[in-house]
Coordinates of C-alpha atoms in Angstrom, one line a residue:
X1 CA 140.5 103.6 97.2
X2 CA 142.4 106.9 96.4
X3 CA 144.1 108.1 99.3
X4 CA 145.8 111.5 100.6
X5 CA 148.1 111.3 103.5
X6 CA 148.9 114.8 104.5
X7 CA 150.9 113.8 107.3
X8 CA 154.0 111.8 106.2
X9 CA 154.8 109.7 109.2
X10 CA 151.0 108.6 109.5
X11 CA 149.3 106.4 107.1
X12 CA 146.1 104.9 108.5
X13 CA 145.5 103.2 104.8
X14 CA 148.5 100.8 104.2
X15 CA 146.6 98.4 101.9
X16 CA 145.5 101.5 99.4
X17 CA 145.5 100.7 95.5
X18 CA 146.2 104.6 94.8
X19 CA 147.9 107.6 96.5
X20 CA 147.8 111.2 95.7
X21 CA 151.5 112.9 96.1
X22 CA 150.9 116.6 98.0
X23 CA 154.0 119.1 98.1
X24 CA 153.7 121.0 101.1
X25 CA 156.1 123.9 102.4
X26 CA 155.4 127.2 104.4
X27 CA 156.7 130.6 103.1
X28 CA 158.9 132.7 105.1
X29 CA 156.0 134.9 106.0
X30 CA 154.4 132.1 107.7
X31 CA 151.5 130.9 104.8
X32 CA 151.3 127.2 104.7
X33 CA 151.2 126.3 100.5
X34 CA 149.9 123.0 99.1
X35 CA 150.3 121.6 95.7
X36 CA 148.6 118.3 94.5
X37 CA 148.9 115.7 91.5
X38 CA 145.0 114.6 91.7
X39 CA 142.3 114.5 89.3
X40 CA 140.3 111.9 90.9
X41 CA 136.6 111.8 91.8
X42 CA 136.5 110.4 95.1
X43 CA 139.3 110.5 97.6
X44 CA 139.8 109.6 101.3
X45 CA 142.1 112.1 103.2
X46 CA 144.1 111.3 107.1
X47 CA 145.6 114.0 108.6
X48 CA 146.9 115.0 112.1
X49 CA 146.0 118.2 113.1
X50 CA 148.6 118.7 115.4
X51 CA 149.1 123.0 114.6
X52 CA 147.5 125.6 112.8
X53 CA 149.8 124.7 109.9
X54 CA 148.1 121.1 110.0
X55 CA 144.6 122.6 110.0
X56 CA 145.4 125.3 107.3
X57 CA 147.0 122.5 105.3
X58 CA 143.8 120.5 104.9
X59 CA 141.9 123.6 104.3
X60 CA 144.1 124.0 101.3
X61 CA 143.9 120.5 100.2
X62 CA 140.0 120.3 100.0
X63 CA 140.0 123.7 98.1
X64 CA 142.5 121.9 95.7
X65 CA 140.8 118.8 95.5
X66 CA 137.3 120.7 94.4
X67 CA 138.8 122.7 92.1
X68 CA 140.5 119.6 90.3
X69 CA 137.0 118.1 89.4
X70 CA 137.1 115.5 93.2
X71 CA 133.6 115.2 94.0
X72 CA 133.8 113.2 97.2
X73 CA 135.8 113.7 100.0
X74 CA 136.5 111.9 102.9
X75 CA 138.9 112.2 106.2
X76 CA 140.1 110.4 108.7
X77 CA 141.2 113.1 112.1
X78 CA 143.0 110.8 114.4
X79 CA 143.1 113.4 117.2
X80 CA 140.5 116.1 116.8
X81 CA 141.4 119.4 118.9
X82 CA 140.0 121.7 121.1
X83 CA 137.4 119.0 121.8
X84 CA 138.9 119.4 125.6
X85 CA 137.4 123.0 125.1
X86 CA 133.6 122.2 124.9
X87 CA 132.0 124.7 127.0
X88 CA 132.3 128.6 127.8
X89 CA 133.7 128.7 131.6
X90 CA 133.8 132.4 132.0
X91 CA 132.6 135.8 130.1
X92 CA 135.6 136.8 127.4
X93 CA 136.0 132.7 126.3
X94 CA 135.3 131.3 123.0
X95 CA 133.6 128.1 122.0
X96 CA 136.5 126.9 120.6
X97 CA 135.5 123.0 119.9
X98 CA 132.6 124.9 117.6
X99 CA 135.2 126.9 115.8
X100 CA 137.2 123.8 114.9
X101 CA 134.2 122.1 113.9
X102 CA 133.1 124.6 111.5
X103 CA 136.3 125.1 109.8
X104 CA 135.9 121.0 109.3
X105 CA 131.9 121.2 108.3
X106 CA 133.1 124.0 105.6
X107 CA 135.3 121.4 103.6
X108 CA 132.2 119.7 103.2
X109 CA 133.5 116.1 103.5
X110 CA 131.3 113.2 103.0
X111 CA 132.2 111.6 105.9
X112 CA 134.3 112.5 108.8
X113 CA 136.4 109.7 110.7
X114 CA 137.4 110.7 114.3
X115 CA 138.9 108.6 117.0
X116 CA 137.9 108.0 120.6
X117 CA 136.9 112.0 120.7
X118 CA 137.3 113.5 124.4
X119 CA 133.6 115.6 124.5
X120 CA 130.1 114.1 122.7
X121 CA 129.2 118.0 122.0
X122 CA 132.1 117.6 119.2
X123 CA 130.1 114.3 117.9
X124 CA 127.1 116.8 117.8
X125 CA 129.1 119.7 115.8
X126 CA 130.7 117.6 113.2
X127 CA 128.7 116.5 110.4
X128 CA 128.8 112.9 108.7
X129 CA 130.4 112.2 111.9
X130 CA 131.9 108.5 112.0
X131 CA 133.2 107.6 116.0
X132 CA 135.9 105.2 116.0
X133 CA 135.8 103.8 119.8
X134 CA 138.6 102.6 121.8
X135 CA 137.2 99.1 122.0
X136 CA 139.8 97.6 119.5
X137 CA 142.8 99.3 120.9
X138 CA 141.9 98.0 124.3
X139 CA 141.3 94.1 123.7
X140 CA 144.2 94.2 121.8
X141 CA 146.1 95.3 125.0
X142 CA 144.4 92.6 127.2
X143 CA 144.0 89.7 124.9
X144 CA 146.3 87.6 126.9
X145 CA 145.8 89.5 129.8
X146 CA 144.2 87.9 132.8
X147 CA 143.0 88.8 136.8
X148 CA 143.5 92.3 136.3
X149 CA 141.6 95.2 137.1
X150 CA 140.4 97.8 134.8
X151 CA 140.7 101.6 136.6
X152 CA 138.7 104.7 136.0
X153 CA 141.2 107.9 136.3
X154 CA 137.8 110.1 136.9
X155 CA 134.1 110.2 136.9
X156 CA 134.3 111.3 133.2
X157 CA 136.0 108.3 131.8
X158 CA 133.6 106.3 134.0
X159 CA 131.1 105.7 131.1
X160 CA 133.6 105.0 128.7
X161 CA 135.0 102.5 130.9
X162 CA 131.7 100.7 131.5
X163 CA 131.4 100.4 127.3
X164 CA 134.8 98.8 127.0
X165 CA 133.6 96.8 129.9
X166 CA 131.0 95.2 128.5
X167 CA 132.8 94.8 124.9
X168 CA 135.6 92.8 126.7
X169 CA 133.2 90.3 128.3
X170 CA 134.7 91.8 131.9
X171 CA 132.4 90.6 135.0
X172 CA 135.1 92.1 137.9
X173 CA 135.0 95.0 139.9
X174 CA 135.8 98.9 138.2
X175 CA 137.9 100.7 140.4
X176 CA 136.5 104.4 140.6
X177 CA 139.0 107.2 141.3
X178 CA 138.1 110.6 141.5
X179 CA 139.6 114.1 141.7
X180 CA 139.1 117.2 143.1
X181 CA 140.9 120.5 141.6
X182 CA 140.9 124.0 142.6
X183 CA 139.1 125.9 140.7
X184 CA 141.5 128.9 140.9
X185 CA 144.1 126.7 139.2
X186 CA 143.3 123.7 138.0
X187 CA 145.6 121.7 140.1
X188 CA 144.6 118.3 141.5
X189 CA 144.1 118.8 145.3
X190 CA 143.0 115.4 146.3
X191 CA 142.5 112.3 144.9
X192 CA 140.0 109.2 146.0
X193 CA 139.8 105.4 145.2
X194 CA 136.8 103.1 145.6
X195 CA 139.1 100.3 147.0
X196 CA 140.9 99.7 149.9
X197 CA 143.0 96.7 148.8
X198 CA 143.8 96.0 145.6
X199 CA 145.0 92.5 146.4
X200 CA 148.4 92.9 143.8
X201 CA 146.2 92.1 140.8
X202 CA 147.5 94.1 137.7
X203 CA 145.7 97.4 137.2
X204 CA 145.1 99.7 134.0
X205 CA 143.3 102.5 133.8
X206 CA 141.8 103.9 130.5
X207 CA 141.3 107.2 128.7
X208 CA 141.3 109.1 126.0
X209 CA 144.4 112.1 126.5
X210 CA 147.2 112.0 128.2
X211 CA 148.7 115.1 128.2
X212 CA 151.1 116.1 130.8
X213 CA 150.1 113.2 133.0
X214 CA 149.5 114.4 136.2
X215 CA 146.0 113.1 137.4
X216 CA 147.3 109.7 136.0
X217 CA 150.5 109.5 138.0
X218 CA 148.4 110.7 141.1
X219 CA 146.1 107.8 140.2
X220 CA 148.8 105.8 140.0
X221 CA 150.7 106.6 143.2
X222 CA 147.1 105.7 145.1
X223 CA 147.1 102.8 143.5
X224 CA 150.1 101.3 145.0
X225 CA 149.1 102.4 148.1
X226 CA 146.5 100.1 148.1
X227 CA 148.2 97.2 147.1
X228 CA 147.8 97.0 143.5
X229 CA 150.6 95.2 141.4
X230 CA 151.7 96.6 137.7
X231 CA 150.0 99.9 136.8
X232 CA 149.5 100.6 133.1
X233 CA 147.8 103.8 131.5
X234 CA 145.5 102.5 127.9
X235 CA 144.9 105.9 126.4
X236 CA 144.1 106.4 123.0
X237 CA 146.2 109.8 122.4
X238 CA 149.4 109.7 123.8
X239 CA 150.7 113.3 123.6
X240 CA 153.0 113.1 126.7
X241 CA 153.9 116.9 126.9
X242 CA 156.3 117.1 130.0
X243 CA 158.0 113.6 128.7
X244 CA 158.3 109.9 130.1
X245 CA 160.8 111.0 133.1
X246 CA 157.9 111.1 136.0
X247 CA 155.6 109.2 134.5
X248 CA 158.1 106.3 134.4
X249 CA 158.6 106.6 138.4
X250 CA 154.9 105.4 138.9
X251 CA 153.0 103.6 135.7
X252 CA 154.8 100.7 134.4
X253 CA 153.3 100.6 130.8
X254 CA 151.7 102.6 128.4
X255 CA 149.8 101.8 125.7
X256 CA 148.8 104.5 123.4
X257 CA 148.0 104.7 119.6
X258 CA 149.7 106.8 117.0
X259 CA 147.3 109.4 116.2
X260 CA 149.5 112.5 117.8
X261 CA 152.9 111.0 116.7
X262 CA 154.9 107.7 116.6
X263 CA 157.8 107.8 119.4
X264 CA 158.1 104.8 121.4
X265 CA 160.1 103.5 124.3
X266 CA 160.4 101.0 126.3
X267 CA 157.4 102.6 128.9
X268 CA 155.3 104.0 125.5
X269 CA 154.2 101.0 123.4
X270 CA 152.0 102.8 120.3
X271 CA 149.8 101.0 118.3
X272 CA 149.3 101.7 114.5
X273 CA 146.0 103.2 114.1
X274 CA 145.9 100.7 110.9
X275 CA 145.3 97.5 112.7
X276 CA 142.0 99.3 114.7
X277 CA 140.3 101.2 111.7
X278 CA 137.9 99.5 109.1
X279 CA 136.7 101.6 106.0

């Protein structure tokens, strides 16, 4: 396998045979400039798409690749974005998961790798779409886990939940929280849980972004109002905006991947996106 890794700190092929070098800069007007040593005929890109510079850069790349004589192309996007942004709310908004999507559908790869994506309608918008589910990163979290209980942050994750459920052989109760925002705002105004005791078993809830964190240290706080022992947050992006200073007051572990970045601490445990993909 030929590999490109446009993203230094992320290599989601560590057992490649071959590796294309890229030089990458952007010029002081702001253009993001790629240069590659490749004349290959098939090669398998990973990028994270964490700007515009990230997005423009693989642009770039596939142009550079084509015109070098590559005839297949692959990629692997750990975290694809504006999948969060999968409908038109109000008059004056773009579709802006369909805009991403295109830019990807115009490199014309053969297959497209994306992992534990937030919205199906991206699965629908990307073409030779492969889904890389959170399955792997989750048993790997429990496998020595036992009499715990797995927690659903929201009626969205809820069908996620009950996949990974049935993949881990799990036969005891979900615990369904749910939310209720203001619609003028977005803020969380209250928050709901299915249980009134959680007997101190060990809970972790599961999902696919956490961002600033908010509806998950709400969760949390409920949580150990109702008796629950150690609660850990499973989420397959860890992004972490605002930082681990709050979180750290109310969820005792986190278990995330590297598909955003690779900081860890002693509350953020990331897993290598290596050990959970198979090509």
């Amino acid at each position: 396998m030929t590999t490109l890794n446009l993203s230094p700190d992320f290599n989601p092929f560590p057992s490649a045979s071959t590796s294309i070098h890229a030089d990458s800069f952007v010029f002081s007007g702001g253009e993001v400039h790629v240069k590659l040593s490749a004349n290959v005929a098939k090669v398998f890109i990973s990028i994270r798409l964490n700007s515009s510079n990230d997005i423009m850069k693989l642009l770039l790349a596939v142009d550079a690749l084509r015109r070098s004589g590559t005839k297949s192309i692959s990629v692997v996007i750990p975290y694809l974005p504006y999948a969060r942004q999968d409908r038109v709310m109000v008059d004056g908004e773009p579709l802006s998961i369909k805009v991403m999507c295109d830019l990807i559908n115009g490199c014309g790869f053969d297959q497209v790798m994306v992992f534990d994506v937030h919205s199906e309608v991206s699965l629908a918008l990307l073409n030779n779409c492969k889904l890389i589910n959170n399955h792997d990163l989750v048993k790997q979290v429990l496998k020595e886990k036992v009499d715990y209980l797995l927690v659903s942050p929201d009626a969205g994750a809820l069908k996620k939940i009950y996949k990974v459920a049935e993949a881990l052989g799990y036969t005891d109760d979900i615990v369904l929280c749910n939310k209720v925002r203001d619609v003028s705002n977005g803020r969380i105004k209250k928050l709901t849980v299915d249980h009134d005791d959680l007997e101190g078993k060990d809970c972790f809830i599961i999902d696919d972004i956490c961002d600033g964190g908010a509806t998950f240290i709400g969760v949390a706080k409920e949580l150990k109002a109702r008796n629950a022992g150690r609660v850990s947050l499973i989420v397959s992006h860890g992004i972490m905006s605002k930082g681990e200073e709050e979180l750290s007051q109310y969820i005792d572990q986190i278990y995330t991947t590297d598909s955003i970045k690779d900081t860890s601490s002693s509350l953020i445990s990331r897993i290598q996106l290596s050990n959970l993909i198979e090509y």
